[in-house]
CSV table of C-alpha atoms in Angstrom, one decimal:
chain,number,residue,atom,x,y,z
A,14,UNK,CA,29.4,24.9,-65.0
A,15,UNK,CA,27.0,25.0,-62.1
A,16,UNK,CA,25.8,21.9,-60.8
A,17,UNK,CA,24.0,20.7,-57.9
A,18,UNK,CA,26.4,18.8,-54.8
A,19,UNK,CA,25.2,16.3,-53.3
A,20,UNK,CA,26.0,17.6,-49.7
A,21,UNK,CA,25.5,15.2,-46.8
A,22,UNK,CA,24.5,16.7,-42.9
A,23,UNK,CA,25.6,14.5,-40.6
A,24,UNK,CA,23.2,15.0,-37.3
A,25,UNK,CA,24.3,15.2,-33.8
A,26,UNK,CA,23.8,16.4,-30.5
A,27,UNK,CA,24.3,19.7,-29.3
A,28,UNK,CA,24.4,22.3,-26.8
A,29,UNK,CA,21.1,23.7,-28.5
A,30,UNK,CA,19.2,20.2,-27.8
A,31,UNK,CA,19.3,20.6,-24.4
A,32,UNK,CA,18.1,24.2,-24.3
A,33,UNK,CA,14.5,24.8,-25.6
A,34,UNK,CA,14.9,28.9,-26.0
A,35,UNK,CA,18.4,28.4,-27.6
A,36,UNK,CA,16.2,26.3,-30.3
A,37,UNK,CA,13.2,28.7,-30.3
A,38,UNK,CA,15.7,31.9,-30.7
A,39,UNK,CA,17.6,30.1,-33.5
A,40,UNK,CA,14.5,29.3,-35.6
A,41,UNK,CA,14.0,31.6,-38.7
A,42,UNK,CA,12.7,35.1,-37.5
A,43,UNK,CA,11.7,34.2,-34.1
A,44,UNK,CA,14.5,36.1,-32.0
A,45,UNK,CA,14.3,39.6,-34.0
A,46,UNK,CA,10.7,39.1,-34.0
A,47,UNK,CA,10.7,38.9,-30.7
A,48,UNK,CA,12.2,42.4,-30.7
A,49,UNK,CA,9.6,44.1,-33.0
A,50,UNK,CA,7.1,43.5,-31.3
A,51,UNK,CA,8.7,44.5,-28.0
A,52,UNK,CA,9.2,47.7,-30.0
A,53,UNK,CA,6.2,48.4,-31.3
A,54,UNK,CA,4.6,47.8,-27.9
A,55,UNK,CA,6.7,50.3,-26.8
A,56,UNK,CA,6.0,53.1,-28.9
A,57,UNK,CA,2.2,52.3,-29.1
A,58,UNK,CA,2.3,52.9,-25.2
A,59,UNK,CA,4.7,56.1,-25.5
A,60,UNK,CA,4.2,57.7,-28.5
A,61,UNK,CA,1.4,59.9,-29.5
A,62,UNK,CA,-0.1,58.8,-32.8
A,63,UNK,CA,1.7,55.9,-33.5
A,64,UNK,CA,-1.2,53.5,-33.7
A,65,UNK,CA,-3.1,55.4,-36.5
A,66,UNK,CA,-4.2,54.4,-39.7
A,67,UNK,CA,-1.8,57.3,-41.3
A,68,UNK,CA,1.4,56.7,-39.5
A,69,UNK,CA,1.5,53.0,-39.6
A,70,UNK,CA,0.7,52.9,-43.3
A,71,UNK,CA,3.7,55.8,-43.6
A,72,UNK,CA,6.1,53.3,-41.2
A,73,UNK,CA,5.5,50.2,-43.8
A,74,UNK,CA,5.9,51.9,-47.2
A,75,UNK,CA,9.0,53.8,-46.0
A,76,UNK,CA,10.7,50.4,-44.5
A,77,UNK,CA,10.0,49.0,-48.0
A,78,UNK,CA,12.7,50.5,-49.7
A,79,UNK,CA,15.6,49.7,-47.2
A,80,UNK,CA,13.9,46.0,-47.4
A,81,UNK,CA,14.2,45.7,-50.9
A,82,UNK,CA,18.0,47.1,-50.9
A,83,UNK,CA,18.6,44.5,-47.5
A,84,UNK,CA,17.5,41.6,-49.5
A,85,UNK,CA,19.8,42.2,-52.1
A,86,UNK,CA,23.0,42.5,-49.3
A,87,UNK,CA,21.2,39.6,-47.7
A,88,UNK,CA,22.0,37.4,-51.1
A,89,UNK,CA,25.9,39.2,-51.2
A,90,UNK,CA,26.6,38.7,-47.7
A,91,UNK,CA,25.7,34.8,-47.7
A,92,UNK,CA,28.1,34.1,-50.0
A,93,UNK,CA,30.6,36.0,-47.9
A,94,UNK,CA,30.9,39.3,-49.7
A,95,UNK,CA,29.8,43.1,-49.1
A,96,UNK,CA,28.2,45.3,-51.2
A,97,UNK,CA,28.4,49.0,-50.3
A,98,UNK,CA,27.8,50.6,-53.6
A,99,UNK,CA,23.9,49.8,-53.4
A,100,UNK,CA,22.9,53.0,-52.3
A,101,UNK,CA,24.7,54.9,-54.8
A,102,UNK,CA,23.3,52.5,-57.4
A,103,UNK,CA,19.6,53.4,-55.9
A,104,UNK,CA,20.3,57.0,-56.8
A,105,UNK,CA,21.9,56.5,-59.9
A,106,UNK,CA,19.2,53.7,-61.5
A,107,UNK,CA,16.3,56.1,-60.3
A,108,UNK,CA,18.1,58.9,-61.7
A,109,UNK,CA,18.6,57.6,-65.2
A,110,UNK,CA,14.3,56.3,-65.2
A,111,UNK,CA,13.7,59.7,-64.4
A,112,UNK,CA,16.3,61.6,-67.0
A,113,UNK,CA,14.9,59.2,-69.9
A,114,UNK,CA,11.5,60.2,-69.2
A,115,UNK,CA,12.3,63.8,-68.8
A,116,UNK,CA,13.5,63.3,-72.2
A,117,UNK,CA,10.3,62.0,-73.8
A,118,UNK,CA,11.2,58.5,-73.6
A,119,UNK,CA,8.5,55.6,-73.0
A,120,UNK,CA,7.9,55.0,-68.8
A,121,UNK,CA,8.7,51.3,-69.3
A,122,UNK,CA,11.4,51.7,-71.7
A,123,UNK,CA,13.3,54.2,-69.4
A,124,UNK,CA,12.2,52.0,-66.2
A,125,UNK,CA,13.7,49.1,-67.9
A,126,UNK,CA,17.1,50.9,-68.6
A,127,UNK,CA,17.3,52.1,-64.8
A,128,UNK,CA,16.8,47.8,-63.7
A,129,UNK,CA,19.6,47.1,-66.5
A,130,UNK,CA,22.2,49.9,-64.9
A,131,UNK,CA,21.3,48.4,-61.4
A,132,UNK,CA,22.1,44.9,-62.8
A,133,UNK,CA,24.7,45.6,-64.7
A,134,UNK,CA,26.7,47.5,-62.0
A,135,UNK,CA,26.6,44.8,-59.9
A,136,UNK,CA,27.8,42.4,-62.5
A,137,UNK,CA,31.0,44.4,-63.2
A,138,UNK,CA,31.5,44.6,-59.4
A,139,UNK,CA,30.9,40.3,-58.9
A,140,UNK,CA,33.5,40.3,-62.3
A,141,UNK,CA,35.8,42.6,-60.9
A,142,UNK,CA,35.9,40.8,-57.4
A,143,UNK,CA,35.9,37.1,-58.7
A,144,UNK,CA,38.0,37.7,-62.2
A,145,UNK,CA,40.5,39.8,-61.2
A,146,UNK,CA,40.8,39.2,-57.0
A,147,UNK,CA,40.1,42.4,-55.6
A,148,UNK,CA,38.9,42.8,-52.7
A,149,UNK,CA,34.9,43.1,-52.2
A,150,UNK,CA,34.8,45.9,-50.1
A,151,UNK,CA,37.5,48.0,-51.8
A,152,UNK,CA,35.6,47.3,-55.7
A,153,UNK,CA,31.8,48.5,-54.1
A,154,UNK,CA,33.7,51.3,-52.5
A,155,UNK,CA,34.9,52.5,-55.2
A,156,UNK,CA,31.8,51.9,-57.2
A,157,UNK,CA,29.7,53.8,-54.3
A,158,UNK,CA,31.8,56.9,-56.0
A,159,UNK,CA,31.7,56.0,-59.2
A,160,UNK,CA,27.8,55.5,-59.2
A,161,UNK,CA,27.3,58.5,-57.4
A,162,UNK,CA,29.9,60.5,-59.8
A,163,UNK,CA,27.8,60.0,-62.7
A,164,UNK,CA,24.8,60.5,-60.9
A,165,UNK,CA,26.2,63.8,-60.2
A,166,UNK,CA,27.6,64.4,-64.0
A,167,UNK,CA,23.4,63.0,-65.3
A,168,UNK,CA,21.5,65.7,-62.2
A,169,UNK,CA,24.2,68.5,-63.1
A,170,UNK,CA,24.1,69.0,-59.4
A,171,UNK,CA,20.6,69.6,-59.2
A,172,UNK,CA,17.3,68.0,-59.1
A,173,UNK,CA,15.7,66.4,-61.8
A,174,UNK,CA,11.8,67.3,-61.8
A,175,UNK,CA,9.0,67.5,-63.9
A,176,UNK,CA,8.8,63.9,-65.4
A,177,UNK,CA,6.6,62.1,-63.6
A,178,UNK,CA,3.7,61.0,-65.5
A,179,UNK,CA,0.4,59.7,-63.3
A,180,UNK,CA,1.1,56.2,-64.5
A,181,UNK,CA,4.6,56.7,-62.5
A,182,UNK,CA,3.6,58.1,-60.0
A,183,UNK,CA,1.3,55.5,-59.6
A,184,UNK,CA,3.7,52.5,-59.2
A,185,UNK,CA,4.9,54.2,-55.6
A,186,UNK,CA,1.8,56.3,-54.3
A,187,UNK,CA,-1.2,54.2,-55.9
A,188,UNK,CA,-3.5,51.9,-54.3
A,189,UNK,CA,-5.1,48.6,-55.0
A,190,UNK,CA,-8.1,47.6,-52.9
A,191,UNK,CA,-6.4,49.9,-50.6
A,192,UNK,CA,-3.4,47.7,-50.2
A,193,UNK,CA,-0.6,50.7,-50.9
A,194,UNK,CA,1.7,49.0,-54.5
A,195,UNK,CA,5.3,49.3,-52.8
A,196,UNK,CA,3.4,47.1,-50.5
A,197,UNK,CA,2.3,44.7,-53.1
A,198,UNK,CA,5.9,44.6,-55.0
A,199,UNK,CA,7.7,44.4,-52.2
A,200,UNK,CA,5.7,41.4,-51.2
A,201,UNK,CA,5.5,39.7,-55.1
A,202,UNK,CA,9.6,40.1,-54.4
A,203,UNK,CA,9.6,38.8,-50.9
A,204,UNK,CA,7.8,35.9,-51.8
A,205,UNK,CA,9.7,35.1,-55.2
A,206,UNK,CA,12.8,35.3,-52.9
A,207,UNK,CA,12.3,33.5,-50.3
A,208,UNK,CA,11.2,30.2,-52.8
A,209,UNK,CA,14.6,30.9,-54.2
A,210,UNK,CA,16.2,30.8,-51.4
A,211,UNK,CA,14.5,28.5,-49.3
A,212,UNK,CA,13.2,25.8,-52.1
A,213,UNK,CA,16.0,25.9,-55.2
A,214,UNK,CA,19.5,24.4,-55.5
A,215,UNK,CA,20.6,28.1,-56.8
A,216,UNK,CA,19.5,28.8,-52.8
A,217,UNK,CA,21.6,26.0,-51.5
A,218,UNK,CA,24.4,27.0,-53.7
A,219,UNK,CA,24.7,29.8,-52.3
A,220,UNK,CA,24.8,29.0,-48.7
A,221,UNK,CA,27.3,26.5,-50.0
A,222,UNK,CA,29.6,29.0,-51.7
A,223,UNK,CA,29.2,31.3,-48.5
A,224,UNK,CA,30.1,28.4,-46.0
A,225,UNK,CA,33.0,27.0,-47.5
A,226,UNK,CA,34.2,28.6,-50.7
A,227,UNK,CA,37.1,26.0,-51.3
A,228,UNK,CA,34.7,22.8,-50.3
A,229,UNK,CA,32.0,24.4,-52.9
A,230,UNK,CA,34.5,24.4,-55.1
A,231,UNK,CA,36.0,21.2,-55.2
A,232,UNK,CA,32.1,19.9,-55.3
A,233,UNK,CA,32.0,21.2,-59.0
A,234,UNK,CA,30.0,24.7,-58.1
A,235,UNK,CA,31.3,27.6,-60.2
A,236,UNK,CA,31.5,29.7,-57.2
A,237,UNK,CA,32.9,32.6,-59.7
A,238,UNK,CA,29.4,32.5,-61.5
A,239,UNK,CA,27.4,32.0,-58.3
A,240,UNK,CA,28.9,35.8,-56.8
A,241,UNK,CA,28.2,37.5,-59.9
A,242,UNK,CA,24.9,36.7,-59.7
A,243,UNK,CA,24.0,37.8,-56.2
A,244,UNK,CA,25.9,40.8,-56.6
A,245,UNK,CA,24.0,41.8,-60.2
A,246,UNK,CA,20.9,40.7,-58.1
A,247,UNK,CA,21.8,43.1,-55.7
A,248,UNK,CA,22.4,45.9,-57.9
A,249,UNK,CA,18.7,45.1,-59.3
A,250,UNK,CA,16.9,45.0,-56.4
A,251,UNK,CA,18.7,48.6,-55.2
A,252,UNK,CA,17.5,49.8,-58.4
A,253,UNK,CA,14.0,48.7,-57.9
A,254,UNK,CA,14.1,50.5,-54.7
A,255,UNK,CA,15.2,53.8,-56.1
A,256,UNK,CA,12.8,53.7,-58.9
A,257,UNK,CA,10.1,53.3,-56.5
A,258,UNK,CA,11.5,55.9,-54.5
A,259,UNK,CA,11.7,58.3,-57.5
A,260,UNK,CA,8.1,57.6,-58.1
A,261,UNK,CA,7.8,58.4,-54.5
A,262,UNK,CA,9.0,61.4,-54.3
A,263,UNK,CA,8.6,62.5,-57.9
A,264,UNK,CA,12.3,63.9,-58.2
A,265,UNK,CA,15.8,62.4,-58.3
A,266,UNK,CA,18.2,64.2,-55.7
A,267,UNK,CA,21.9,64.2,-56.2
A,268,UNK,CA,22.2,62.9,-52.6
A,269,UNK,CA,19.4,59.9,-53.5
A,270,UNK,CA,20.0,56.8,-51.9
A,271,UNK,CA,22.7,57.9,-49.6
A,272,UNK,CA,23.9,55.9,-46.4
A,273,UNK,CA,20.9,52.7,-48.1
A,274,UNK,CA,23.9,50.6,-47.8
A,275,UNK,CA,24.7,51.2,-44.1
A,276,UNK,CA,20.7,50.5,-43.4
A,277,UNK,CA,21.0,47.4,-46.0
A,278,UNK,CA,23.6,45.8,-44.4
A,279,UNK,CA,22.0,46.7,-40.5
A,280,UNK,CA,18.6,45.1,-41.6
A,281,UNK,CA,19.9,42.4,-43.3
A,282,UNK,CA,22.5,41.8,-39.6
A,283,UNK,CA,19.8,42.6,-37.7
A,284,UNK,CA,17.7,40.1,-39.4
A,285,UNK,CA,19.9,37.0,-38.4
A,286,UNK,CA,21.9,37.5,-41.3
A,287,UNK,CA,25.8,36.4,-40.6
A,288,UNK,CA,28.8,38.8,-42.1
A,289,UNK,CA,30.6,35.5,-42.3
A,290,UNK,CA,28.8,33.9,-44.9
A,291,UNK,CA,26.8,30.9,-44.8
A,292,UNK,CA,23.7,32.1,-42.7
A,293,UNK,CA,20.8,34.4,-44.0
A,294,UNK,CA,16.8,34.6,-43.5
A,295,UNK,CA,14.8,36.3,-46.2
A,296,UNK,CA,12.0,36.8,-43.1
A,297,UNK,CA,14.7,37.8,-40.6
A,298,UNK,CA,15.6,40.8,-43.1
A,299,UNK,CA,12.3,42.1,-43.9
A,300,UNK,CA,11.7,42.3,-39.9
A,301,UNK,CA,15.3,43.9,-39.6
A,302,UNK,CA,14.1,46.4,-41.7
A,303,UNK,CA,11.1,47.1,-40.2
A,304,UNK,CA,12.7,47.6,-37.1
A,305,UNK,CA,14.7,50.3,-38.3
A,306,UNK,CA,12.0,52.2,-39.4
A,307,UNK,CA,10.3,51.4,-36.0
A,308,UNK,CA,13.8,53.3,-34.4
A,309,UNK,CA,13.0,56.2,-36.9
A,310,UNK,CA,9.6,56.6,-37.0
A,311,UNK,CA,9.4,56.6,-32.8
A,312,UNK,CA,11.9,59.0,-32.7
A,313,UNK,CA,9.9,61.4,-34.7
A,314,UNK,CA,7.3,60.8,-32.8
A,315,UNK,CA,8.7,61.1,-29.6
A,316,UNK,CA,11.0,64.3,-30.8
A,317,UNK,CA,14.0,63.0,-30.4
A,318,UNK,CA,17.1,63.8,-32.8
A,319,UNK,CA,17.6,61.9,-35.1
A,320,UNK,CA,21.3,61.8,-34.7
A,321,UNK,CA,20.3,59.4,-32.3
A,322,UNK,CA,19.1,56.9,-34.9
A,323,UNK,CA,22.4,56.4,-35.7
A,324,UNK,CA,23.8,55.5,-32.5
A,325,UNK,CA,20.9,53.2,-31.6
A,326,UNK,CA,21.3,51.6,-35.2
A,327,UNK,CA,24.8,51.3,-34.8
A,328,UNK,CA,24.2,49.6,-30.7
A,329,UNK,CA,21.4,46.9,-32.3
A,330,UNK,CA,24.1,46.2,-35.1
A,331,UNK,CA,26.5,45.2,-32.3
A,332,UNK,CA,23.9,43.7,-30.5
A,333,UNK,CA,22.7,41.1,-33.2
A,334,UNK,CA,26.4,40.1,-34.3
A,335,UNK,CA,27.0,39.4,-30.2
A,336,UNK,CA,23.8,37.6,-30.5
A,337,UNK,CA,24.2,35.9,-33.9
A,338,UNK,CA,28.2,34.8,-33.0
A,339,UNK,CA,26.9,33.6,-29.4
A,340,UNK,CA,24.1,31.3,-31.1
A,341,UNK,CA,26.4,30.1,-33.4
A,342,UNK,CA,29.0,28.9,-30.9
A,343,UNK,CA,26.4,27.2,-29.0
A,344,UNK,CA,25.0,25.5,-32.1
């Protein structure tokens, strides 16, 4: 049974409260926003086109879906777990919306099943890693090929088309009062997340759990119940992400929702978030993920390969652990 610690913060002097822009860079979102908007300064100066109506509105919509994946880590990766099976559950959750309706079931109905095989994948993977022991990152390993077998075994190795109704298509491509709707989701999400995180005892739970398992424990938190949630949560979010993205694109690829998990976990690091456990920012993930589709999008741009995405991703994800590990000390 979950209930709520009382958990006492004892206040003291630190390294921190003698150094003003150690305090500022430690505050929620300030350091990585720092770095966006060096970024986009950048690329507004550099790179032809960047600064229209078109590309910009492009740039948001397509960060959205890494965002809504990254959130989801975020959640896992506070409590001190992993969760690499989210991009294979992206594919597979938009696939099965998009085989249901391609089979004459009702849009909601077969929308509603995709969210339930997103949930419910993540559940078995927080019962699998809390019930029986097993190692977080070996059980959403293995479900990354699982997922994506029976994606495979649903698509027959090919694309599923020709489903798409205008009602769909409208959840990822429609407007309203010109605000794009992955726009509006994404932020109804972002905003019911961050209250749960920031202003409920399930938020401080999970912190908790993440800081000191044994501690969280021995307060009376189920810690086994806490890590199934955030991990079914996470497979919900990745398949809100892939239905949007199937509505998006108006097919389901074999291949949908490859390498999301590398980009979840590198916005939601990027974003102040702490592979340790214990530390997350619901802000500093949606800015992480923005600034990966700031890399990708300027590199278009600008011509550049985008092999190089990868290595730039992969010297920021270096960066903000040196960063994050360096702040910590000093706090």
């Amino acid at each position: 049974m979950i209930t709520n610690p009382k958990i006492t913060i004892h206040s003291k002097k630190t390294a921190n409260s003698k150094n003003p822009f150690l305090i500022l860079l430690t505050r929620e979102g300030v350091g990585v926003s720092l770095i966006l908007i060096l970024m986009f300064l950048f690329l507004a100066v550099s790179a032809p086109n960047f600064l229209t109506v078109g590309n910009l509105s492009n740039l948001l919509v397509q960060s959205l879906f890494v965002m809504l994946v990254a959130f989801g880590t975020m959640f896992v990766l506070s409590t001190g777990g992993i969760d690499l099976s989210v991009g294979s559950v992206l594919g597979l959750a938009g696939g099965v919306t998009g085989w249901l309706m391609m089979n004459g079931l009702n849009m909601w109905i077969a929308i509603l099943a995709g969210l339930f095989v997103g949930a419910l994948i993540g559940a078995i993977n927080g019962l699998i890693i809390t019930k029986l022991g097993v190692s977080a990152f070996l059980v959403t390993f293995a479900m990354l090929y699982i997922a994506r077998g029976v994606l495979y075994l649903l698509t027959k190795d090919e694309p599923i088309r020709n489903f798409v109704t205008p009602e769909f298509a409208f959840l990822a491509q429609g407007k309203v009062l010109g605000i794009p709707m992955p726009v509006l989701i994404t932020l109804v999400i972002f905003l019911l997340l961050y209250f749960i995180f920031k202003s409920t005892s399930y938020g401080r739970l999970i912190i908790a759990a993440g800081s000191n398992t044994e501690a969280a424990r021995l307060s009376g938190v189920s810690t086994d119940r806490i890590k199934i949630s955030v991990y079914a949560l996470s497979g919900l979010l990745a398949a809100v992400a892939g239905i949007l993205l199937t509505s998006r694109l108006t097919s389901v690829q074999p291949s949908m929702g490859s390498e999301y998990e590398l980009e979840a976990i590198a916005a939601a690091v990027i974003g102040g978030t702490s592979l340790f456990g214990g530390k997350a920012s619901v802000v500093g993930v949606a800015i992480g993920a923005l600034i990966l589709g700031l890399v990708s999008n300027g590199l278009d741009l600008l011509s550049v390969n985008q092999f190089y995405r990868l290595i730039i991703t992969g010297l920021i994800i270096i960066t903000a652990v040196a960063i994050e590990r360096y702040l910590a000390a000093k706090s």
